[in-house]
């Protein structure tokens, strides 16, 4: 058998292998066959989470190469910002076309590297295509306001200007979409992009960045899309502390966001934080349960519970709790776990052995806190449950019912695994308070047939859901790129993707122009 990753990179026209080490060259003990291989630079071995097999080794950056990458990005920015925005849009259009063309191969690489099922791997590439389309339109709409001056013969207007090189830090679970959201907008805004992906997903990053860079360079704009890889101390910390990077857009855990927010604030830079979620869905007695159950199952087990928007808490009206839990348990029993590229598989592996340990620890904590297991609860690794022939990191999609008191401390934390905690409520106000009663504030949903309940949930006074995303009769995950994406509280407050999120990637200048022959001061001040 050939080298799968190499074949996929070939299919995408990615020829540069300077960073890559084939599995055959990797030392034994890291999953490879080569006995005496000694990497001259630090290296990350990437394994397939479904099989545990080594996919490739990736050579990492050190301080020096990281410095070169930052300097290169700063240099590229000065040239790129001078290109008219609609012309920048044409470059982004061509990049979108490239991702369209290579959707199948890149989607497959995502499945191999992070274990997403085929449809979700492809869907992730589609997000890059969609945001590129969005950004092309935006490239002709980066407009400011004009406002009347209090002085005669004066005009006030604002213009939006390119901001500077943008550092993009991404999480493993969206190995190219999150970069796409940032990079396509930043590019039409006139910013260069320097990407530091997760070390759990460097192969998707190498392929994605190579495609974007190949297109941009081919159109005369080298250096706009840069890539650095390395551990957080060597490379991550260097990036966030560097004043040349005007904006750090960081996606990942709340722990990471606290650190990035602090370091960037210390240098008075800008940060855009997209952090953890702990998302709930409320089910009212008048909900269409067919719609609700389907949406909740996708929200809770899609991407094996490894989405920031995964449904982690179900808040169901007491009168229908037994019915809803019974239906969910029956649906869970039909879910096929296994090879993410296998036919009919809905749930792939978790990203690592550590993630499975964290899943088991959360299940254990829930039990000791009075929770009752309704479905799953274990490693999908026993004789009966382990997907056939696979030695990867599988966990069973799990439903845990909270005790009657609704006290379940572990449910306040985000465990990045398919665990759904179920709570019962009597009044909608109580359900909304439970929805809001966690530190994170990313996504939320209500299932109801009644306008009163849905409007209470979206209350314009702000008394409803306190999350950045609020859905009615839809699950908590699966956002479209047209809206602004992000969340409040410990989720970090950042907004990416659609609506006016582009403003984070530009700087605003208020311009006041006098065209008369006398000097008039504002506020009526006379200075004669
Ligand atoms: P993580 O926090 O472990 O890592 C995320 C990224 O931050 C990685 O690239 C990592 O190398 C980098 N990083 C960590 N410490 C750093 C430092 N000191 N300096 C610079 N970079 C640093 O997260 P993960 O496990 O990869 O992803 C899962 C988490 O991401 C979950 O909490 C999930 O909810 C969150 N997430 C949020 C969103 C969102 O849009 N809100 C989207 C996807 C994932």
Coordinates of C-alpha atoms and ligand atoms in Angstrom, one line a residue:
X1 CA 0.0 0.0 0.0
X2 CA 1.3 3.5 -0.8
X3 CA 1.4 6.4 1.5
X4 CA -2.2 7.6 1.8
X5 CA -1.3 11.1 2.9
X6 CA 1.2 11.4 0.0
X7 CA -1.4 10.3 -2.5
X8 CA -4.0 12.8 -1.2
X9 CA -1.4 15.6 -1.3
X10 CA -0.6 14.6 -4.9
X11 CA -4.3 14.8 -5.7
X12 CA -4.4 18.3 -4.4
X13 CA -1.2 19.3 -6.3
X14 CA 0.7 19.9 -3.0
X15 CA 4.3 19.0 -4.0
X16 CA 6.3 20.5 -1.3
X17 CA 7.3 17.7 1.1
X18 CA 10.0 19.7 3.0
X19 CA 8.1 19.4 6.3
X20 CA 7.0 15.8 5.9
X21 CA 8.4 12.5 6.9
X22 CA 6.7 9.3 5.6
X23 CA 5.6 6.6 8.0
X24 CA 8.3 4.3 6.5
X25 CA 10.9 6.8 7.5
X26 CA 9.6 7.3 11.1
X27 CA 11.4 5.5 13.9
X28 CA 9.9 2.4 15.3
X29 CA 8.0 3.1 18.5
X30 CA 6.3 6.1 16.9
X31 CA 4.4 3.9 14.5
X32 CA 7.0 3.8 11.7
X33 CA 9.3 1.2 10.3
X34 CA 12.6 3.2 10.1
X35 CA 15.0 2.1 12.8
X36 CA 17.6 4.8 12.9
X37 CA 15.8 8.0 11.8
X38 CA 16.9 11.0 13.8
X39 CA 15.0 14.1 13.0
X40 CA 17.3 17.2 12.9
X41 CA 14.4 19.4 14.1
X42 CA 11.6 18.8 16.5
X43 CA 8.9 16.6 14.9
X44 CA 5.3 15.8 15.5
X45 CA 4.0 12.3 14.6
X46 CA 0.5 12.4 13.3
X47 CA -1.6 9.3 13.9
X48 CA -5.0 8.3 12.6
X49 CA -7.3 8.5 15.6
X50 CA -9.4 5.6 14.3
X51 CA -6.6 3.1 13.8
X52 CA -3.7 4.4 15.9
X53 CA -1.5 4.1 12.8
X54 CA 1.1 6.8 12.0
X55 CA 0.1 9.0 9.0
X56 CA 3.2 11.1 8.8
X57 CA 5.8 13.0 10.7
X58 CA 5.8 16.8 10.5
X59 CA 8.9 18.9 11.0
X60 CA 8.2 21.8 13.4
X61 CA 9.4 25.4 13.4
X62 CA 11.9 26.7 15.9
X63 CA 12.4 30.3 17.1
X64 CA 14.4 31.2 14.0
X65 CA 12.1 30.0 11.4
X66 CA 9.1 31.4 13.3
X67 CA 10.8 34.8 13.3
X68 CA 11.3 34.5 9.5
X69 CA 7.7 33.7 9.0
X70 CA 6.5 36.7 11.1
X71 CA 8.9 39.0 9.2
X72 CA 7.7 37.5 5.9
X73 CA 4.1 38.1 6.8
X74 CA 4.8 41.7 7.8
X75 CA 6.5 42.3 4.5
X76 CA 3.7 40.7 2.5
X77 CA 1.2 42.9 4.3
X78 CA 2.7 46.1 3.0
X79 CA 2.4 45.0 -0.6
X80 CA -1.0 43.3 -0.2
X81 CA -2.8 46.2 1.4
X82 CA -1.9 48.3 -1.7
X83 CA -3.9 45.9 -3.9
X84 CA -7.5 47.3 -4.4
X85 CA -10.0 45.3 -2.3
X86 CA -12.1 44.0 -5.3
X87 CA -8.8 42.7 -6.8
X88 CA -8.0 41.0 -3.5
X89 CA -11.5 39.5 -3.9
X90 CA -10.5 37.9 -7.2
X91 CA -7.6 36.2 -5.5
X92 CA -10.0 34.9 -2.8
X93 CA -12.4 33.8 -5.5
X94 CA -9.7 31.7 -7.1
X95 CA -8.8 30.2 -3.7
X96 CA -12.4 29.2 -3.2
X97 CA -12.4 27.5 -6.6
X98 CA -9.3 25.5 -5.6
X99 CA -11.0 24.2 -2.5
X100 CA -14.1 23.4 -4.5
X101 CA -12.0 21.4 -6.9
X102 CA -10.2 19.5 -4.2
X103 CA -13.1 19.1 -1.7
X104 CA -13.0 15.3 -1.9
X105 CA -9.3 14.8 -1.3
X106 CA -9.1 17.5 1.5
X107 CA -12.2 16.1 3.1
X108 CA -10.7 12.7 3.2
X109 CA -7.5 14.0 4.7
X110 CA -9.5 15.6 7.4
X111 CA -11.2 12.3 8.1
X112 CA -7.9 10.5 8.3
X113 CA -6.3 13.1 10.5
X114 CA -9.0 14.0 13.0
X115 CA -11.6 11.2 12.5
X116 CA -14.5 13.2 11.1
X117 CA -17.0 11.1 9.2
X118 CA -16.9 11.5 5.4
X119 CA -19.9 13.9 5.2
X120 CA -18.5 16.1 8.0
X121 CA -15.0 16.2 6.5
X122 CA -16.4 17.3 3.1
X123 CA -18.8 19.7 4.9
X124 CA -15.8 21.4 6.5
X125 CA -14.1 22.0 3.2
X126 CA -17.5 23.4 1.9
X127 CA -17.3 26.0 4.7
X128 CA -14.1 27.3 3.2
X129 CA -15.7 27.5 -0.2
X130 CA -18.7 29.3 1.3
X131 CA -16.7 31.8 3.2
X132 CA -14.6 32.5 0.1
X133 CA -17.8 33.3 -1.8
X134 CA -19.0 35.5 1.0
X135 CA -15.6 37.3 1.1
X136 CA -15.6 37.9 -2.6
X137 CA -18.9 39.9 -2.3
X138 CA -17.6 41.6 0.8
X139 CA -14.5 42.8 -1.1
X140 CA -16.8 45.5 -2.8
X141 CA -18.6 46.4 0.4
X142 CA -16.0 47.3 3.0
X143 CA -17.7 50.6 3.6
X144 CA -17.8 53.2 6.3
X145 CA -20.5 55.8 7.3
X146 CA -20.7 59.5 6.6
X147 CA -22.1 61.7 9.3
X148 CA -23.1 65.4 9.3
X149 CA -20.6 67.8 10.9
X150 CA -21.8 70.4 13.4
X151 CA -19.6 72.9 11.5
X152 CA -20.4 74.5 8.1
X153 CA -18.3 73.5 5.2
X154 CA -17.1 70.3 6.9
X155 CA -17.6 66.6 6.1
X156 CA -17.1 63.7 8.5
X157 CA -16.7 60.2 7.1
X158 CA -15.1 57.0 8.2
X159 CA -13.0 54.6 6.2
X160 CA -11.9 51.1 7.0
X161 CA -8.2 50.3 6.4
X162 CA -6.2 47.1 6.4
X163 CA -5.1 46.3 9.9
X164 CA -1.9 44.3 9.6
X165 CA -0.7 40.7 9.6
X166 CA -3.1 38.5 11.5
X167 CA -2.1 35.5 13.6
X168 CA -4.6 32.7 13.3
X169 CA -4.5 30.0 16.0
X170 CA -6.8 27.1 15.3
X171 CA -8.2 24.1 17.3
X172 CA -7.9 20.5 16.1
X173 CA -11.6 20.0 15.6
X174 CA -12.1 22.3 12.7
X175 CA -8.7 21.9 11.1
X176 CA -9.4 24.0 8.0
X177 CA -12.8 25.8 8.4
X178 CA -11.8 28.1 11.2
X179 CA -8.7 29.1 9.3
X180 CA -10.9 29.7 6.2
X181 CA -13.3 31.9 8.2
X182 CA -10.4 34.0 9.3
X183 CA -8.1 33.9 6.3
X184 CA -10.7 34.7 3.6
X185 CA -12.0 37.7 5.4
X186 CA -8.6 38.9 6.5
X187 CA -7.4 38.6 2.9
X188 CA -10.1 40.7 1.3
X189 CA -9.6 43.2 4.2
X190 CA -6.0 43.6 3.0
X191 CA -4.3 41.7 5.8
X192 CA -1.7 38.9 5.5
X193 CA -2.3 35.8 7.5
X194 CA 0.1 33.7 9.6
X195 CA -1.5 30.4 10.7
X196 CA -0.5 28.3 13.6
X197 CA -2.7 25.2 13.5
X198 CA -3.1 22.6 16.2
X199 CA -0.4 20.0 16.4
X200 CA -3.2 17.4 16.3
X201 CA -4.1 18.5 12.8
X202 CA -1.0 19.8 10.9
X203 CA -1.5 17.8 7.7
X204 CA -4.8 19.5 6.8
X205 CA -3.1 22.8 7.5
X206 CA -0.2 22.0 5.3
X207 CA -2.5 21.1 2.4
X208 CA -4.9 24.0 2.9
X209 CA -2.3 26.6 3.3
X210 CA -0.3 25.3 0.3
X211 CA -3.4 25.6 -1.9
X212 CA -4.1 29.2 -0.8
X213 CA -0.5 30.2 -1.1
X214 CA -0.2 28.5 -4.5
X215 CA -3.1 30.5 -5.9
X216 CA -2.0 33.8 -4.4
X217 CA 1.6 33.4 -5.4
X218 CA 0.5 32.5 -8.9
X219 CA -1.5 35.7 -9.1
X220 CA 1.6 37.7 -8.0
X221 CA 1.0 37.9 -4.2
X222 CA 3.5 35.6 -2.4
X223 CA 3.6 35.6 1.4
X224 CA 0.0 36.6 2.1
X225 CA -0.8 33.1 3.5
X226 CA 2.0 31.8 5.8
X227 CA 2.1 28.8 8.1
X228 CA 4.1 28.1 11.3
X229 CA 4.0 25.0 13.3
X230 CA 5.4 24.2 16.7
X231 CA 4.7 23.7 20.3
X232 CA 3.0 26.3 22.3
X233 CA 6.1 27.5 24.2
X234 CA 8.4 27.8 21.2
X235 CA 6.0 29.0 18.6
X236 CA 2.5 29.8 20.1
X237 CA 3.9 32.1 22.8
X238 CA 6.2 33.8 20.3
X239 CA 3.3 34.6 18.0
X240 CA 1.0 36.0 20.6
X241 CA 3.6 38.3 22.1
X242 CA 4.8 39.7 18.8
X243 CA 3.6 43.3 18.2
X244 CA 3.9 42.9 14.4
X245 CA 0.8 40.7 14.5
X246 CA -2.0 43.3 14.8
X247 CA -4.7 40.8 15.6
X248 CA -4.5 37.3 17.1
X249 CA -7.6 35.3 16.3
X250 CA -7.5 32.3 18.5
X251 CA -9.9 29.3 18.6
X252 CA -9.6 26.7 21.3
X253 CA -10.2 26.0 25.0
X254 CA -11.0 28.7 27.6
X255 CA -7.7 27.9 29.2
X256 CA -5.9 28.8 26.0
X257 CA -8.0 31.9 25.5
X258 CA -7.3 33.3 29.0
X259 CA -3.6 33.0 28.2
X260 CA -3.8 34.5 24.7
X261 CA -6.1 37.3 25.9
X262 CA -3.7 38.2 28.7
X263 CA -0.5 38.3 26.6
X264 CA -2.1 40.2 23.7
X265 CA -3.7 42.7 26.0
X266 CA -0.4 43.3 27.7
X267 CA 1.0 44.6 24.4
X268 CA -2.4 46.4 23.8
X269 CA -2.9 44.3 20.7
X270 CA -6.2 43.0 19.4
X271 CA -7.5 39.5 20.1
X272 CA -10.5 37.7 18.7
X273 CA -11.3 34.8 21.0
X274 CA -13.5 31.8 20.0
X275 CA -13.4 29.5 23.0
X276 CA -15.2 26.6 24.6
X277 CA -19.0 26.1 24.8
X278 CA -21.4 24.2 27.1
X279 CA -24.5 24.3 25.0
X280 CA -28.0 23.4 26.0
X281 CA -31.3 22.6 24.2
X282 CA -34.6 23.3 25.9
X283 CA -37.6 21.1 24.9
X284 CA -41.0 22.6 25.6
X285 CA -44.1 20.4 25.9
X286 CA -45.5 21.7 22.6
X287 CA -42.3 20.8 20.6
X288 CA -42.4 18.7 17.5
X289 CA -40.5 15.8 19.0
X290 CA -39.5 14.3 15.6
X291 CA -37.7 17.5 14.7
X292 CA -36.3 17.8 18.3
X293 CA -35.0 14.3 18.6
X294 CA -33.2 14.3 15.2
X295 CA -31.7 17.7 15.9
X296 CA -30.6 16.8 19.4
X297 CA -29.0 13.5 18.3
X298 CA -27.0 15.3 15.6
X299 CA -26.1 18.1 18.0
X300 CA -24.9 15.7 20.7
X301 CA -23.1 13.0 18.8
X302 CA -22.0 14.7 15.6
X303 CA -18.2 14.9 15.3
X304 CA -18.2 12.5 18.2
X305 CA -19.2 15.4 20.5
X306 CA -16.1 17.3 19.6
X307 CA -17.7 20.5 18.3
X308 CA -17.6 23.8 20.3
X309 CA -21.3 23.9 19.5
X310 CA -22.1 20.3 20.6
X311 CA -25.3 19.9 22.6
X312 CA -24.0 18.9 26.0
X313 CA -27.1 19.6 28.1
X314 CA -30.7 18.8 27.5
X315 CA -33.3 20.7 29.5
X316 CA -36.6 19.0 29.0
X317 CA -40.1 19.8 30.4
X318 CA -41.0 17.4 33.2
X319 CA -44.2 16.3 31.5
X320 CA -42.4 14.9 28.4
X321 CA -39.1 13.9 30.0
X322 CA -39.7 10.1 30.0
X323 CA -40.9 10.2 26.4
X324 CA -38.0 12.3 25.2
X325 CA -35.4 10.2 27.1
X326 CA -36.9 6.9 25.7
X327 CA -36.8 8.2 22.1
X328 CA -33.3 9.4 22.5
X329 CA -32.1 6.0 24.0
X330 CA -33.7 4.2 21.1
X331 CA -32.1 6.5 18.6
X332 CA -28.7 6.1 20.3
X333 CA -29.0 2.3 20.0
X334 CA -29.0 2.6 16.2
X335 CA -25.9 4.8 15.9
X336 CA -23.1 3.1 14.0
X337 CA -19.7 3.9 15.5
X338 CA -16.5 3.1 13.6
X339 CA -14.2 3.9 10.7
X340 CA -15.1 7.5 9.9
X341 CA -14.9 6.7 6.2
X342 CA -17.0 3.6 6.6
X343 CA -20.5 3.2 5.1
X344 CA -23.3 4.4 7.4
X345 CA -20.9 5.4 10.2
X346 CA -22.2 8.3 12.2
X347 CA -19.7 8.5 15.0
X348 CA -15.9 8.3 14.5
X349 CA -13.2 8.3 17.1
X350 CA -12.2 10.9 19.7
X351 CA -9.0 12.7 18.8
X352 CA -6.7 10.9 21.3
X353 CA -6.3 8.4 24.1
X354 CA -6.2 11.3 26.5
X355 CA -9.6 12.5 25.2
X356 CA -11.1 9.0 26.0
X357 CA -9.6 9.2 29.5
X358 CA -11.3 12.6 30.0
X359 CA -14.5 11.2 28.7
X360 CA -14.3 8.3 31.2
X361 CA -13.4 10.6 34.0
X362 CA -16.5 12.8 33.3
X363 CA -18.8 9.7 33.2
X364 CA -17.3 8.6 36.5
X365 CA -17.8 12.0 38.1
X366 CA -21.4 12.2 36.9
X367 CA -22.1 8.8 38.4
X368 CA -20.6 9.8 41.7
X369 CA -22.6 13.0 41.7
X370 CA -25.9 11.1 41.4
X371 CA -26.3 10.9 37.6
X372 CA -27.8 7.8 36.0
X373 CA -26.5 6.4 32.7
X374 CA -29.3 6.0 30.2
X375 CA -27.1 5.1 27.2
X376 CA -23.4 4.4 26.6
X377 CA -21.0 5.4 29.3
X378 CA -18.0 3.4 28.2
X379 CA -15.0 3.1 26.0
X380 CA -16.2 1.6 22.7
X381 CA -13.3 -0.8 23.1
X382 CA -14.7 -4.0 24.6
X383 CA -15.2 -7.2 22.6
X384 CA -18.7 -6.3 21.5
X385 CA -18.4 -2.6 21.2
X386 CA -15.1 -1.9 19.7
X387 CA -15.5 -1.1 16.0
X388 CA -14.2 -4.0 14.1
X389 CA -10.5 -4.1 13.5
X390 CA -9.9 -0.6 14.7
X391 CA -7.5 0.2 17.6
X392 CA -8.3 3.9 17.9
X393 CA -9.8 6.1 20.5
X394 CA -13.5 5.3 20.5
X395 CA -16.1 6.3 23.1
X396 CA -19.8 5.4 23.2
X397 CA -22.3 8.2 22.7
X398 CA -23.6 8.7 26.2
X399 CA -26.8 10.0 27.9
X400 CA -26.7 10.7 31.6
X401 CA -29.7 11.8 33.6
X402 CA -29.2 14.3 36.3
X403 CA -30.5 13.5 39.8
X404 CA -33.9 15.0 40.8
X405 CA -32.2 17.9 42.5
X406 CA -30.7 18.9 39.1
X407 CA -27.4 19.3 40.9
X408 CA -24.7 17.8 38.6
X409 CA -21.4 19.7 38.9
X410 CA -19.6 18.0 36.1
X411 CA -22.2 19.3 33.6
X412 CA -20.9 22.8 34.2
X413 CA -17.7 21.8 32.4
X414 CA -17.1 21.2 28.7
X415 CA -15.9 17.6 28.3
X416 CA -14.9 17.3 24.6
X417 CA -16.8 14.0 24.0
X418 CA -20.3 12.8 23.2
X419 CA -22.0 13.1 26.6
X420 CA -25.5 14.5 26.9
X421 CA -26.6 15.4 30.4
X422 CA -30.4 15.6 30.8
X423 CA -32.3 17.9 33.3
X424 CA -36.0 18.2 33.9
X425 CA -37.8 21.5 34.5
X426 CA -41.3 22.8 35.3
X427 CA -41.4 26.4 34.0
X428 CA -39.7 28.0 31.1
X429 CA -38.0 30.7 33.2
X430 CA -36.4 27.9 35.2
X431 CA -35.2 26.3 31.9
X432 CA -33.7 29.6 30.6
X433 CA -31.9 30.1 34.0
X434 CA -30.4 26.6 33.6
X435 CA -29.4 27.3 30.0
X436 CA -27.6 30.4 31.2
X437 CA -26.3 28.9 34.4
X438 CA -22.8 27.9 33.1
X439 CA -19.6 29.9 32.5
X440 CA -19.7 29.5 28.7
X441 CA -22.1 31.2 26.4
X442 CA -21.7 29.9 22.9
X443 CA -24.8 28.2 21.5
X444 CA -28.4 27.5 22.7
X445 CA -31.6 26.1 21.3
X446 CA -35.3 25.8 22.1
X447 CA -37.8 23.4 20.6
X448 CA -41.3 24.7 20.7
X449 CA -44.4 25.2 18.6
X450 CA -45.3 28.4 20.5
X451 CA -44.4 31.9 19.7
X452 CA -44.5 33.0 23.4
X453 CA -41.8 30.5 24.4
X454 CA -39.6 31.2 21.5
X455 CA -39.8 34.9 21.9
X456 CA -39.1 34.5 25.7
X457 CA -36.0 32.6 24.7
X458 CA -35.0 35.5 22.3
X459 CA -36.3 38.2 24.6
X460 CA -35.2 41.6 23.2
X461 CA -34.6 42.8 26.8
X462 CA -31.7 40.3 27.0
X463 CA -33.5 38.2 29.6
X464 CA -33.6 35.1 27.4
X465 CA -30.6 33.0 26.2
X466 CA -27.3 34.7 27.1
X467 CA -25.5 32.9 24.3
X468 CA -24.0 34.3 21.1
X469 CA -26.1 31.8 19.0
X470 CA -29.7 31.1 19.7
X471 CA -31.7 28.6 17.6
X472 CA -35.4 27.9 17.5
X473 CA -36.4 24.4 16.4
X474 CA -32.8 23.7 15.3
X475 CA -30.0 22.0 17.2
X476 CA -27.1 23.9 18.7
X477 CA -24.5 23.0 16.1
X478 CA -24.3 23.5 12.3
X479 CA -24.1 27.3 11.9
X480 CA -24.2 28.9 8.5
X481 CA -21.4 31.2 7.5
X482 CA -23.7 34.1 6.7
X483 CA -24.3 35.0 10.4
X484 CA -21.7 36.2 12.9
X485 CA -20.4 33.3 14.8
X486 CA -19.2 33.4 18.4
X487 CA -20.2 33.5 22.0
X488 CA -20.2 35.4 25.3
X489 CA -18.8 35.0 28.8
X490 CA -16.0 32.4 28.9
X491 CA -16.5 31.7 25.2
X492 CA -14.5 34.9 24.7
X493 CA -16.8 37.4 23.0
X494 CA -15.3 37.2 19.5
X495 CA -17.3 37.1 16.3
X496 CA -16.1 35.5 13.1
X497 CA -17.5 34.6 9.7
X498 CA -20.6 36.5 8.4
X499 CA -22.5 39.7 9.1
X500 CA -20.1 42.5 10.0
X501 CA -17.4 40.3 11.5
X502 CA -15.0 41.7 8.9
X503 CA -14.6 44.8 11.0
X504 CA -12.3 42.9 13.4
X505 CA -9.8 42.6 10.6
X506 CA -9.7 46.3 9.7
X507 CA -9.0 49.6 11.5
X508 CA -11.5 52.4 11.4
X509 CA -10.4 55.9 10.6
X510 CA -12.7 58.9 11.2
X511 CA -11.9 61.5 8.6
X512 CA -13.0 65.2 9.1
X513 CA -12.5 67.5 6.1
X514 CA -12.9 71.3 6.1
X515 CA -13.5 72.9 2.8
X516 CA -14.3 76.5 3.8
X517 CA -12.0 79.5 4.0
X518 CA -12.4 80.1 7.8
X519 CA -11.4 78.0 10.7
X520 CA -14.3 76.9 12.8
X521 CA -13.7 74.9 16.0
X522 CA -16.0 72.2 17.3
X523 CA -18.1 72.8 20.5
X524 CA -18.4 76.5 19.5
X525 CA -14.9 77.2 21.0
X526 CA -13.5 80.6 20.0
X527 CA -9.8 80.9 19.9
X528 CA -8.9 84.4 18.6
Ligands
LIG1 P1 -6.6 23.9 22.7 O1 -6.9 25.1 23.6 O2 -5.9 22.8 23.4 O3 -5.7 24.4 21.5 C1 -6.2 25.3 20.5 C2 -5.0 26.0 19.8 O4 -4.4 26.9 20.8 C3 -3.9 25.1 19.4 O5 -3.5 25.5 18.1 C4 -2.9 25.2 20.4 O6 -1.6 24.9 20.0 C5 -3.0 26.7 20.7 N1 -2.4 27.1 22.0 C6 -2.6 26.6 23.2 N2 -1.9 27.3 24.1 C7 -1.3 28.3 23.5 C8 -0.4 29.4 23.9 N3 0.0 29.6 25.1 N4 0.0 30.3 22.9 C9 -0.4 30.2 21.6 N5 -1.2 29.1 21.2 C10 -1.6 28.2 22.1 O7 -8.0 23.4 22.1 P2 -8.3 22.1 21.2 O8 -8.3 20.9 22.1 O9 -7.4 22.1 20.0 O10 -9.8 22.4 20.8 C11 -10.9 22.1 21.5 C12 -11.4 23.4 22.2 O11 -11.6 24.4 21.2 C13 -12.7 23.2 22.8 O12 -12.8 23.9 24.1 C14 -13.7 23.9 21.8 O13 -14.9 24.3 22.4 C15 -12.9 25.0 21.3 N6 -13.4 25.5 20.0 C16 -14.0 26.6 20.0 C17 -14.6 27.1 18.8 C18 -15.3 28.4 18.7 O14 -15.5 28.9 17.6 N7 -15.8 28.9 19.8 C19 -14.4 26.3 17.6 C20 -13.7 25.2 17.7 C21 -13.2 24.7 18.9

